Coordinates of C-alpha atoms in Angstrom, one line a residue:
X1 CA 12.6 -23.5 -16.7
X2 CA 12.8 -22.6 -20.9
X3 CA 11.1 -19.7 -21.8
X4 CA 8.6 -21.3 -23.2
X5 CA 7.7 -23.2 -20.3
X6 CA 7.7 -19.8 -18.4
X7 CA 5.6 -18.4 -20.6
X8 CA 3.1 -21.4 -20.6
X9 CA 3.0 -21.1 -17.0
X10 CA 2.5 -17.5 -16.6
X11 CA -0.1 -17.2 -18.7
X12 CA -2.1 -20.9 -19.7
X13 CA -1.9 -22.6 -16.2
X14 CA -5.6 -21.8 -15.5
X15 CA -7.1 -20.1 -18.0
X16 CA -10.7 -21.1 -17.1
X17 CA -10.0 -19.8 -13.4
X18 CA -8.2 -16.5 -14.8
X19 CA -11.0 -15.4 -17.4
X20 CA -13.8 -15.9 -14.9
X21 CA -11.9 -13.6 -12.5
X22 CA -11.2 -11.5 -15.0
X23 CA -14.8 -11.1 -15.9
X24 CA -15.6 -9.9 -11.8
X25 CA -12.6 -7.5 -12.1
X26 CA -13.7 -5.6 -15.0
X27 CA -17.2 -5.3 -13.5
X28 CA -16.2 -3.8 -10.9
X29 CA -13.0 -1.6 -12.4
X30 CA -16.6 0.3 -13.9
X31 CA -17.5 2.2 -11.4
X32 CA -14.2 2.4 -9.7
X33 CA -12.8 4.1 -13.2
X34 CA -15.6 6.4 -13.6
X35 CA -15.2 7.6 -10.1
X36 CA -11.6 8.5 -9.6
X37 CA -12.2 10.1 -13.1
X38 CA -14.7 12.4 -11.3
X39 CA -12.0 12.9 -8.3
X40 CA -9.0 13.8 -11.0
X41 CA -11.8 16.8 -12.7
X42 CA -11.9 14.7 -15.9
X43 CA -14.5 12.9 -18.5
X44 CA -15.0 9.3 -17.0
X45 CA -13.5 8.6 -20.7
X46 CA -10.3 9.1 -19.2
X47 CA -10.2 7.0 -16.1
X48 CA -12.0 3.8 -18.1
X49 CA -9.6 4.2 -21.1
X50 CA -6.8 4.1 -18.7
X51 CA -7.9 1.1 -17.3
X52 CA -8.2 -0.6 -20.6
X53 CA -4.7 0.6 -21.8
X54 CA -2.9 -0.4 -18.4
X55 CA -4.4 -3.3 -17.8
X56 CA -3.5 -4.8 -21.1
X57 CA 0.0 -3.4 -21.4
X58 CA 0.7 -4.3 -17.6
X59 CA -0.4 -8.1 -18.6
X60 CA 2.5 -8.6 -21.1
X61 CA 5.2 -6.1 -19.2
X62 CA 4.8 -6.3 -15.7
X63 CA 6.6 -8.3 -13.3
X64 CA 3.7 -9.8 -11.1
X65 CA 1.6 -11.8 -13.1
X66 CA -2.5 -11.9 -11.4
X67 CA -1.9 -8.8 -10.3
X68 CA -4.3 -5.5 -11.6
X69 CA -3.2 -2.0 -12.6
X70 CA -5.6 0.8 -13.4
X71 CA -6.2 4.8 -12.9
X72 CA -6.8 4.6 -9.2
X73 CA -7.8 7.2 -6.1
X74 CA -4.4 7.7 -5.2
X75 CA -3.3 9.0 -8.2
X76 CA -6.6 10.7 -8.9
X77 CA -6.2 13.1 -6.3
X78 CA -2.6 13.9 -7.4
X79 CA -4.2 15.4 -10.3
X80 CA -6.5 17.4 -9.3
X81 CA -4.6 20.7 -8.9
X82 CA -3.2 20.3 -12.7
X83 CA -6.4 19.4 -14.4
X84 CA -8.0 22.7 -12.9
X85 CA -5.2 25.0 -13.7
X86 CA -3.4 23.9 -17.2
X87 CA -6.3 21.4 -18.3
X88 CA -6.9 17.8 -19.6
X89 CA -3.6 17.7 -22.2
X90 CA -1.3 18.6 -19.4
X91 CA -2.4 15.5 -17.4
X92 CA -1.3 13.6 -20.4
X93 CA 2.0 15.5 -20.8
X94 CA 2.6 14.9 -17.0
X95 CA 1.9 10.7 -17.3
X96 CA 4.2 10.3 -19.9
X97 CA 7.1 11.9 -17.8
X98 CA 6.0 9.9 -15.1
X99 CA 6.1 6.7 -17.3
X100 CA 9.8 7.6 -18.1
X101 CA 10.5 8.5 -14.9
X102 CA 9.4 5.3 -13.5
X103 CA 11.3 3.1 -16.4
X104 CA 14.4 5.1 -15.4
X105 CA 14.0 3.9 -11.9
X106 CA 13.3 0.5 -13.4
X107 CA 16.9 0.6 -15.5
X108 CA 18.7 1.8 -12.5
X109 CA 17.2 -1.2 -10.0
X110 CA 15.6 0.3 -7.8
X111 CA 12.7 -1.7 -7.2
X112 CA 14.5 -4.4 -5.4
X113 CA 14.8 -2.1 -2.5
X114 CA 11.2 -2.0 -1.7
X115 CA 12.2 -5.3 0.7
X116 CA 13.4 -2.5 3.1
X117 CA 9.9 -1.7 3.7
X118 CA 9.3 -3.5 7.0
X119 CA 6.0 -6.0 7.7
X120 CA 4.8 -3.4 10.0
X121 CA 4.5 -0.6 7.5
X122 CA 3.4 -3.2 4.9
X123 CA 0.6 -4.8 7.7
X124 CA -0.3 -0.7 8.3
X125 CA -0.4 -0.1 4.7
X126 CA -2.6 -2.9 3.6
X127 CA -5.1 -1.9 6.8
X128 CA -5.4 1.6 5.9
X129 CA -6.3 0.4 1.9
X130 CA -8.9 -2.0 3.2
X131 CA -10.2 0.8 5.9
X132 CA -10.2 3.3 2.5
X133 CA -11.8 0.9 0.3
X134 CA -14.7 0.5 3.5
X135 CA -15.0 3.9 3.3
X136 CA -15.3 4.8 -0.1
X137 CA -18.6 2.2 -0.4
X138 CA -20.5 4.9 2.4
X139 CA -21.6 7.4 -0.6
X140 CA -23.2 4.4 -2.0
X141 CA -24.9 3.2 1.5
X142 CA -25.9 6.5 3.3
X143 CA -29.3 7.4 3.2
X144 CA -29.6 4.9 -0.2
X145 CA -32.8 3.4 1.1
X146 CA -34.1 -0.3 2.5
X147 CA -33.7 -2.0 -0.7
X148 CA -29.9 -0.8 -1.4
X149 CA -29.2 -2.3 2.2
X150 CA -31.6 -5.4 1.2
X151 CA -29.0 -6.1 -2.0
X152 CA -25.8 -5.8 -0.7
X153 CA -26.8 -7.7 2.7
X154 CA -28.1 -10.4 0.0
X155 CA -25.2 -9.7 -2.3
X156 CA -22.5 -10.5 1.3
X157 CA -24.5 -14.0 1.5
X158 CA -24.0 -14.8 -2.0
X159 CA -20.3 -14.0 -2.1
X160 CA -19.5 -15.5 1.5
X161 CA -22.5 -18.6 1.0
X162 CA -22.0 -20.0 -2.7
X163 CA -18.5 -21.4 -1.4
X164 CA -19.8 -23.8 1.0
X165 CA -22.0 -25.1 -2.2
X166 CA -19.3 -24.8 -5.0
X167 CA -16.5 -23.2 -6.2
X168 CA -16.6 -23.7 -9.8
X169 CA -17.6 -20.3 -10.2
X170 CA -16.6 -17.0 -8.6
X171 CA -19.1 -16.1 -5.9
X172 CA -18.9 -12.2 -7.0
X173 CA -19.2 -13.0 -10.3
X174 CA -22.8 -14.9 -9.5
X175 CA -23.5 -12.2 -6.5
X176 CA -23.4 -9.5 -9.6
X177 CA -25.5 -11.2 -12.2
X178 CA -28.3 -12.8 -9.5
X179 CA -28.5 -8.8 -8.0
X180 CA -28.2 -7.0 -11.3
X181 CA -30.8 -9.4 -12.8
X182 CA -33.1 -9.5 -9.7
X183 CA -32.9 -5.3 -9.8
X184 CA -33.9 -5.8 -13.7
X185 CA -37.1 -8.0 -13.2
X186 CA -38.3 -6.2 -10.3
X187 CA -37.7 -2.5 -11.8
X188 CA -36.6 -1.6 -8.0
X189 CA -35.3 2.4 -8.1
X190 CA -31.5 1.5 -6.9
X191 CA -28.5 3.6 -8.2
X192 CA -27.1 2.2 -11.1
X193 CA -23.3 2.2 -12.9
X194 CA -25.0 4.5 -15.4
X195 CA -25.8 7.2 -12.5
X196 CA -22.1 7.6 -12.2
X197 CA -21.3 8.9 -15.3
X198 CA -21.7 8.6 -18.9
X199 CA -19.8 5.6 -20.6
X200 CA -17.7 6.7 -23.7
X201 CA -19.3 5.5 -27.0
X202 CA -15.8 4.8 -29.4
X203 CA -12.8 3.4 -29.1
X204 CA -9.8 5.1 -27.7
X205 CA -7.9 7.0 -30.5
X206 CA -4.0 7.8 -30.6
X207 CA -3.1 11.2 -29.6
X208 CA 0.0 12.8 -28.7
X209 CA -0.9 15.7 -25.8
X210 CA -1.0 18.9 -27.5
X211 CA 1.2 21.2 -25.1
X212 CA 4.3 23.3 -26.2
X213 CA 7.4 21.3 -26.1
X214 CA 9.5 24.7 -23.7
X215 CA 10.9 24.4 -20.1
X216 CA 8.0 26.4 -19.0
X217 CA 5.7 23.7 -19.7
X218 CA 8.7 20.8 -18.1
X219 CA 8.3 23.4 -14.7
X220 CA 4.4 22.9 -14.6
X221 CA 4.3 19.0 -15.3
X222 CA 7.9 17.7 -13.8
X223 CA 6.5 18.0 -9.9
X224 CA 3.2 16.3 -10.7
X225 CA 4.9 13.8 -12.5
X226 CA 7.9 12.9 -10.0
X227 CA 5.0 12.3 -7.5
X228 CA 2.8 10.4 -9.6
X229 CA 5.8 8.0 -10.2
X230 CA 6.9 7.6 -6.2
X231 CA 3.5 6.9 -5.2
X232 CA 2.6 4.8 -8.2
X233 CA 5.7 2.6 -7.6
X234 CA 5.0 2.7 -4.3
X235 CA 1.7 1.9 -4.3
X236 CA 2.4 -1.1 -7.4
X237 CA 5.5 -2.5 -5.0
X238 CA 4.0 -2.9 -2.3
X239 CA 0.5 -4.4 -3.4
X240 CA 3.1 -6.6 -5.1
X241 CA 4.6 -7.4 -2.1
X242 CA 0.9 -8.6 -0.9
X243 CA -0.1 -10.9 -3.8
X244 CA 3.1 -12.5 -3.5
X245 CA 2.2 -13.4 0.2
X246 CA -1.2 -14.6 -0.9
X247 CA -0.1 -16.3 -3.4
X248 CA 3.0 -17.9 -2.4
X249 CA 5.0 -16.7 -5.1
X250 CA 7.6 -14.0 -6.5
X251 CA 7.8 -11.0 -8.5
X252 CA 10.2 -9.2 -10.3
X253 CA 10.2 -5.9 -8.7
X254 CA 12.3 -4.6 -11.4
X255 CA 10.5 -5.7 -14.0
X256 CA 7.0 -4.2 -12.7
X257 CA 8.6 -1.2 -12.0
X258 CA 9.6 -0.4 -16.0
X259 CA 6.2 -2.0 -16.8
X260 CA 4.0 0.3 -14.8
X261 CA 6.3 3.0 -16.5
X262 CA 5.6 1.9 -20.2
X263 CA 2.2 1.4 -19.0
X264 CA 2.0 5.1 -18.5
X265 CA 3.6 6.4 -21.4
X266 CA 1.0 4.4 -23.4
X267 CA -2.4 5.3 -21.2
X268 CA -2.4 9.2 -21.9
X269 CA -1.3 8.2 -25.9
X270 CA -5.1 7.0 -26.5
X271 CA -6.6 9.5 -24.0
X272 CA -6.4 7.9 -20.6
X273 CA -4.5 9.4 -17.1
X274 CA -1.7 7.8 -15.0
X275 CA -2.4 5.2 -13.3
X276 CA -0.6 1.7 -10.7
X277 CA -1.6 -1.2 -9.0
X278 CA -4.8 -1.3 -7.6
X279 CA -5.2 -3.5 -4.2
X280 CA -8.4 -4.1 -4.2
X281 CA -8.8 -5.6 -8.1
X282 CA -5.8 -7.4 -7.3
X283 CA -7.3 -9.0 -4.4
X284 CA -10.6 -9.8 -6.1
X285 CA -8.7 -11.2 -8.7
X286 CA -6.4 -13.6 -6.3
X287 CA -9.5 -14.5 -4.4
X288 CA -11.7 -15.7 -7.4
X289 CA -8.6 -18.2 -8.1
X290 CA -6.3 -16.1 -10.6
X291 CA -3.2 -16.7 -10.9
X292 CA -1.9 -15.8 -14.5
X293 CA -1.1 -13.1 -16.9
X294 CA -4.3 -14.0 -18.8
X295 CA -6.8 -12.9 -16.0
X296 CA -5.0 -9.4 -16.1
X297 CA -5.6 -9.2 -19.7
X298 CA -8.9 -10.1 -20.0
X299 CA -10.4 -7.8 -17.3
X300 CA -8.6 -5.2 -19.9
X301 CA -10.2 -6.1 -23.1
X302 CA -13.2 -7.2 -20.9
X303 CA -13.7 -4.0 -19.9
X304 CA -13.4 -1.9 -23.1
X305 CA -16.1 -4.7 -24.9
X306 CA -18.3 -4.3 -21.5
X307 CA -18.1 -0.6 -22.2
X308 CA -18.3 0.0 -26.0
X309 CA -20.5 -3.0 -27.2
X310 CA -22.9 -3.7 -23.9
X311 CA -22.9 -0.2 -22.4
X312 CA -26.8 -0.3 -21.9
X313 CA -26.5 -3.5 -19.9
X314 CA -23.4 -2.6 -18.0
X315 CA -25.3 1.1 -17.0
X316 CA -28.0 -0.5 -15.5
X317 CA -26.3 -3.0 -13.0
X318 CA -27.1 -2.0 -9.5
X319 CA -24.5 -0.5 -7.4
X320 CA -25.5 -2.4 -4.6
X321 CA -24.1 -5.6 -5.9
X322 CA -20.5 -3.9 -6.8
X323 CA -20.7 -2.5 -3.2
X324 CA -21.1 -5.5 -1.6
X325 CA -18.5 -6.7 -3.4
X326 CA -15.7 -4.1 -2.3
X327 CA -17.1 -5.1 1.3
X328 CA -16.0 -8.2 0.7
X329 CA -12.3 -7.1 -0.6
X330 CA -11.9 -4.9 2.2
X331 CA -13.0 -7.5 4.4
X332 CA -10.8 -9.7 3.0
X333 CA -7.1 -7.3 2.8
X334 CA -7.4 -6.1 6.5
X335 CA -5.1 -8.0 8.2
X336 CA -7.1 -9.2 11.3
X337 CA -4.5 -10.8 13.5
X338 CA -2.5 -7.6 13.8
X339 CA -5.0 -6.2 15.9
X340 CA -5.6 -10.0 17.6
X341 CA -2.3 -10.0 18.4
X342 CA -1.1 -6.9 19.0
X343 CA -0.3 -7.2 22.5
X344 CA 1.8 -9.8 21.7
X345 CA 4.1 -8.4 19.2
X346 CA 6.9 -6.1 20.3
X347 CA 5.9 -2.2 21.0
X348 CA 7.8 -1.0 18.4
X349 CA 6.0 -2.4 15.9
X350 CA 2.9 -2.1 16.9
X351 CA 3.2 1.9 16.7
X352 CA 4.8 1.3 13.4
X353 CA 1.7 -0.2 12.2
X354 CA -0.5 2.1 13.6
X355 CA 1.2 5.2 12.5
X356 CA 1.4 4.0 8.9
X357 CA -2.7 3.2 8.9
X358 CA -4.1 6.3 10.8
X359 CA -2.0 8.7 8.9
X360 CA -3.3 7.0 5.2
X361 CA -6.6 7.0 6.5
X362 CA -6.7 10.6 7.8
X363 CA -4.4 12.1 4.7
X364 CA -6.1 9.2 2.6
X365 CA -2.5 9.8 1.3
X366 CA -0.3 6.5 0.5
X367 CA 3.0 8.1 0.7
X368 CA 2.6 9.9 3.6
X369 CA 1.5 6.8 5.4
X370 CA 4.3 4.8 4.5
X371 CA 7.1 7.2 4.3
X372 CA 6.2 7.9 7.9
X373 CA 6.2 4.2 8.9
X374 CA 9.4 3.8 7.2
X375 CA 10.9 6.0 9.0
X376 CA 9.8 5.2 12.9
X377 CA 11.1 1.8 11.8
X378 CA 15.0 3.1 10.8
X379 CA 14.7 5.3 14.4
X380 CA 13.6 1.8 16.5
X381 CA 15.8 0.0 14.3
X382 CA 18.8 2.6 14.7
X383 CA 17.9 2.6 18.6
X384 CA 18.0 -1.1 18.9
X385 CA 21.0 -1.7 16.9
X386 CA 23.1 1.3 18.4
X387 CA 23.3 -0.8 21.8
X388 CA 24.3 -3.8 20.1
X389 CA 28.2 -2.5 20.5
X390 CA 29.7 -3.9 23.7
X391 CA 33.0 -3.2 25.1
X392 CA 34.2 -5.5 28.2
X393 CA 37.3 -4.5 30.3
X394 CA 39.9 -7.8 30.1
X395 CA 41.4 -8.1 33.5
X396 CA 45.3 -7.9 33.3
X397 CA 48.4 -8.6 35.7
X398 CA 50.1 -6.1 34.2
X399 CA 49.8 -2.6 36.5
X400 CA 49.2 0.2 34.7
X401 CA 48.1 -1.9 31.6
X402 CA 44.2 -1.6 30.6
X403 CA 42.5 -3.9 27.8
X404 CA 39.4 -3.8 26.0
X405 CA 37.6 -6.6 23.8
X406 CA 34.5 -4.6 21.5
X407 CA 32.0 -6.9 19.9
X408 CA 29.1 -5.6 17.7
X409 CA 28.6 -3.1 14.7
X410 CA 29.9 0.4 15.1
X411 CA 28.4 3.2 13.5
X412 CA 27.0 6.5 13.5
X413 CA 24.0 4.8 16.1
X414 CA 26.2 3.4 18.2
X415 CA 28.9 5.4 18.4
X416 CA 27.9 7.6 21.7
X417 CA 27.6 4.2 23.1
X418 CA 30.8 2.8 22.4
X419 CA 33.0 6.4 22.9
X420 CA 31.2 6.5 26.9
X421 CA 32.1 2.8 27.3
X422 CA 35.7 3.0 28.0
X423 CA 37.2 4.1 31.8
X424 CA 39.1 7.5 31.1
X425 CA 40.3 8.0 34.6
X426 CA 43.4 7.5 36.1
X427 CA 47.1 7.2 34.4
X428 CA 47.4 3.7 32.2
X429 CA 50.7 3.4 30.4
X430 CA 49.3 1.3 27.8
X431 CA 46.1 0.6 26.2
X432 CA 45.2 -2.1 24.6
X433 CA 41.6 -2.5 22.1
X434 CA 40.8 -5.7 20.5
X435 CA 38.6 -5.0 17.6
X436 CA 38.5 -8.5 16.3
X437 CA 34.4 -9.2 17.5
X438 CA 33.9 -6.0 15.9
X439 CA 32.8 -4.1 12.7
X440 CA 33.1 -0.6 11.8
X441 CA 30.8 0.8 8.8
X442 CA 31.0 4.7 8.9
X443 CA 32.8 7.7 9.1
X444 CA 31.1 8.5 12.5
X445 CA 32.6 5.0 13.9
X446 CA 36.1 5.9 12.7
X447 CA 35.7 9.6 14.9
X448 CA 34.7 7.3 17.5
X449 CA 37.5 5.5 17.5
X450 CA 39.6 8.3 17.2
X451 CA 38.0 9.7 19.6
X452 CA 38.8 6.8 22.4
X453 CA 42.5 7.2 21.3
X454 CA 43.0 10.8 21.7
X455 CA 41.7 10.7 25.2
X456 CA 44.2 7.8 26.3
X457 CA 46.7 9.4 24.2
X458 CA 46.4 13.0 26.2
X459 CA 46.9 11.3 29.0
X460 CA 50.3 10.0 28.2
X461 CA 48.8 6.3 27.3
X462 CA 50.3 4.4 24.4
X463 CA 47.5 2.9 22.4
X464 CA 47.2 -0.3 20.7
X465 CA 43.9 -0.7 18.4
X466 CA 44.4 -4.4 17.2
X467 CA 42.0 -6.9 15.1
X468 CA 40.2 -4.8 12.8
X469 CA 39.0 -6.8 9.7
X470 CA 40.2 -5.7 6.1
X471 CA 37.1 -3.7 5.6
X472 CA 37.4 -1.9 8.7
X473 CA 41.1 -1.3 7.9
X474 CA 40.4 0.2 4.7
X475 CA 38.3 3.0 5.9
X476 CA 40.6 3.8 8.8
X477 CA 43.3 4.0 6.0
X478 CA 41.5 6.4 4.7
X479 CA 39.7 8.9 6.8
X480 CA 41.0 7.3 10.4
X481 CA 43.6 10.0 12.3
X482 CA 44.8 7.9 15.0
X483 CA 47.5 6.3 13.1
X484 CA 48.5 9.3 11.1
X485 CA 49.1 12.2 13.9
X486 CA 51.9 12.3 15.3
X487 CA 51.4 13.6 19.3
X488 CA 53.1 16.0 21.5
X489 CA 56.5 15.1 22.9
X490 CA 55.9 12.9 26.2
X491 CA 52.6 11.7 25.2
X492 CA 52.5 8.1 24.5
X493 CA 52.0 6.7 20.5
X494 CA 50.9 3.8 18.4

C-alpha cells in the first residue's frame, strides 16, 4: 500500500463515523480532564489543555489510529507529591523529561516487547480499568438524589435502546443532548460539568517551565518523570493492545511509543501536564464506529472550541448523562467471559488474572497491577517449562556402558531437573549423552552439564556428550569446563 493510500485510509475511510465519535469523546474528556486536574493539585486549565494538546499531536504521531490520549487518573496521582512540594512549573519540567524519556525508549524499540505481556495480565488489566472506571462514577451517584438516578437510568436506555432503532448516530452522543436538553427545559437542580471546576477562558499560550536548568532540579523531576513514562507507556501499550483486538487490526507499538513521548514534550509547552492513552475514551470512541486518525483529532480541537467558544452550554450539561455514559464503557471493557469461564481455563491463569485486577483496584495503581501479573506469569511459565527437559536411559548390551538421550530446552529452570535425572550409582566405564533432541540456552545449563560429567568422571567413567547443535556448542566453547579440564590420573576423560 503507497503512502498515500495509507494515509487515505488512516484518516478519510469514515470520516462521518469518526467526527461523530469524536464529538461523544470530547464531551465526555470534560469532566474527566477537570477531575484528574483536581487529583494532580492543579487548575482544571491544565488537565483540559493537556487533552487538547495530546489528543491532536497523538492524531498525526501515534501508532494506533482511533485510539485516544489525554491527562488521565493514572498519571494524575503520580503528580501529586511534586505539585505540593516544588509547584505547577516543575510538573511541566518533569513531562518534558518524560516525553524524551519515552521517545528514547521509542528509538531503542522497545515497544515491540509489550507482546510479552500475557492475555491473563492483559484480561486482569482491562477488568480492573473497567472496575476503576465503575467506581469513579459513585461521587457522582451517592446521595445525588431521585432525579440523578432518574437520568442516568434514562440515559442507560438511550445508549443501550437507540441501536435496535438506528445506528446512524452514536447512541451517547443522542443520550447526552436528549438529557442535557431535558435537564435545560425542566430547570431540574442536577450537578452540572460547571460544578466541577471552572473552564479556562483563552487559548493555551507557549511557555517554556520556568525552573533552574542545575542537577538539583534533574534530582527532583528525574524519578517523577521515569515513572510517568513506564506507566504512560504501559498504560498507552496495552490499551493499544485492546483496540487492536476490537478492532481487528494492528499497531505500531514503536511508533506510539515516540508519539506519546512528543506528545508530552508538547502538552506542558502550552500549559498542560503528562499525560497517555486513556481506555475508556478509546473505547467510546471504537464503539461509536471510529476507526481513523480523524476521530482522534477532532475530539482534540472539539474539545478546545467546546471549551473556549461554548463554555456556558458545555457547564451546564448534567453529569448524569456523562455518567451513564462511563457505565456504559465500563460495562462494555470488562471482559465477561473470563469470569464465565473461569473454571474452565487452566489455574494458572486464572490467579494471573486475578492478581493483576484486585491489586489495580486496591492500589488503583496500573503498574503495580501488571508488573505483578507479569511476573506470576514468568514463575508458572518458568515452572511449566523447567519440566519440559526429559532424559531417557537407552538400554545397552554393552556391560558397564550407560546411555542417555535428553530432549527439551535446558536452562537455568530446568536445570535441577535435568542434573537429578541421571543414575549416579554404581561403576559405568563409559557414559554416553545424546544431546541431539536437546537445546541449551544459559550459563546455568552449561554448569548443569558440567555438573553430570564431573560426577561420572569422579567415578572413573569416560564421558561422551554428543549431538549438541552449533548454538549449544558455541556457549560450551566458551564458558563449558567439561572439555577443557583435564582429570586426575585414573579417572576416565572425554
Amino acid at each position: 500500500m503507497s503512502v498515500i493510500a495509507s494515509a487515505r485510509q488512516q484518516w478519510l475511510a469514515s470520516p462521518r463515523r469518526d467526527l461523530l465519535a469524536g464529538t461523544v469523546v470530547a464531551l465526555a474528556l470534560i469532566p474527566e480532564a477537570i477531575a484528574f486536574s483536581l487529583i494532580a493539585g492543579v487548575d482544571p486549565a491544565v488537565g483540559l489543555y493537556a487533552s487538547v494538546v495530546i489528543a491532536v499531536t497523538i492524531a498525526f504521531v501515534g501508532g494506533r489510529p482511533a485510539m485516544i490520549s489525554a491527562a488521565t487518573g493514572a498519571m494524575a496521582l503520580l503528580m501529586v507529591t511534586l505539585v505540593r512540594d516544588h509547584g505547577l512549573e516543575y510538573l511541566f519540567a518533569a513531562s518534558i523529561l518524560c516525553g524524551v524519556i519515552q521517545i528514547g525508549i521509542g528509538l531503542l524499540k522497545l515497544g515491540r516487547y509489550i507482546r510479552f505481556v500475557s492475555r491473563s495480565v492483559m484480561t486482569g488489566f482491562v477488568n480492573s480499568l473497567a472496575i476503576l472506571i465503575f467506581l469513579a462514577q459513585m461521587p457522582e451517584l451517592i446521595g445525588r438524589g431521585w432525579a440523578t438516578y432518574a437520568l442516568v437510568a434514562a440515559g442507560l436506555a438511550i445508549i443501550y435502546g437507540l441501536p435496535r432503532l438506528t445506528k446512524a448516530v452514536p447512541s451517547a452522543l443522542v443520550a447526552i443532548v436528549i438529557i442535557s436538553a431535558f435537564v435545560m427545559m425542566t430547570g431540574l437542580d442536577v450537578r452540572t460539568v460547571g460544578d466541577m471546576g471552572q473552564l479556562p477562558t483563552t487559548l493555551p499560550m507557549f511557555h517554556i517551565p520556568s525552573v533552574p536548568l542545575t542537577w538539583e532540579t534533574l534530582a527532583i523531576i528525574a524519578p517523577v518523570s521515569f515513572t510517568l513514562a513506564f506507566v504512560g507507556l504501559l498504560e498507552s501499550l496495552l490499551t493499544a493492545n485492546l483496540i487492536d483486538d476490537v478492532t481487528d487490526t494492528a499497531s505500531d507499538k514503536d511508533r506510539e511509543t515516540r508519539g506519546q513521548g512528543i506528545a508530552n514534550i508538547l502538552t506542558p509547552l502550552f500549559g498542560g501536564m503528562a499525560g497517555c492513552a486513556m481506555i475508556g475514551q478509546s473505547m467510546i470512541n471504537v464503539t461509536s464506529g471510529a476507526r481513523g486518525r480523524l476521530s482522534t483529532l477532532w475530539a482534540g480541537v472539539l474539545l478546545l472550541i467546546l471549551i473556549l467558544a461554548l463554555r456556558d452550554w458545555v457547564a451546564r450539561i448534567p453529569m448524569a448523562a456523562l455518567v451513564a455514559v462511563m457505565i456504559m464503557v465500563s460495562i462494555g471493557t470488562f471482559d465477561w467471559k473470563s469470569v464465565l469461564n473461569i473454571r474452565s481455563v487452566p489455574f494458572q491463569s486464572s490467579v494471573v488474572m486475578i492478581a493483576t485486577t484486585v491489586t489495580v483496584v486496591l492500589t488503583h495503581d496500573l503498574s503495580k497491577g501488571v508488573v505483578l501479573g507479569v511476573v506470576l506469569s514468568a514463575i508458572f511459565f518458568m515452572r511449566k517449562v523447567g519440566k519440559t527437559v526429559v532424559v531417557e536411559e537407552i538400554e545397552t548390551p554393552e556391560d558397564g556402558v550407560l546411555r542417555y538421550r535428553v530432549t527439551g530446552n535446558l536452562f537455568f529452570a530446568s536445570a535441577d531437573v535435568f542434573a537429578a535425572a541421571f543414575e549416579h550409582h554404581g561403576h559405568p566405564t563409559r557414559v554416553e549423552i545424546d544431546m541431539t533432541g536437546a537445546h541449551l540456552w544459559d550459563l546455568t545449563g552449561v554448569a548443569a552439564v558440567d555438573k553430570v560429567v564431573f560426577r561420572y568422571r569422579r567415578q572413573g567413567a569416560e564421558v561422551q556428550v554428543i549431538g549438541m547443535n552449533a548454538a549449544a556448542r558455541t556457549l560450551v566453547d566458551r564458558v563449558g569446563r567439561f572439555e577443557k579440564q583435564h582429570l586426575p590420573e585414573g579417572a576416565g576423560a572425554h
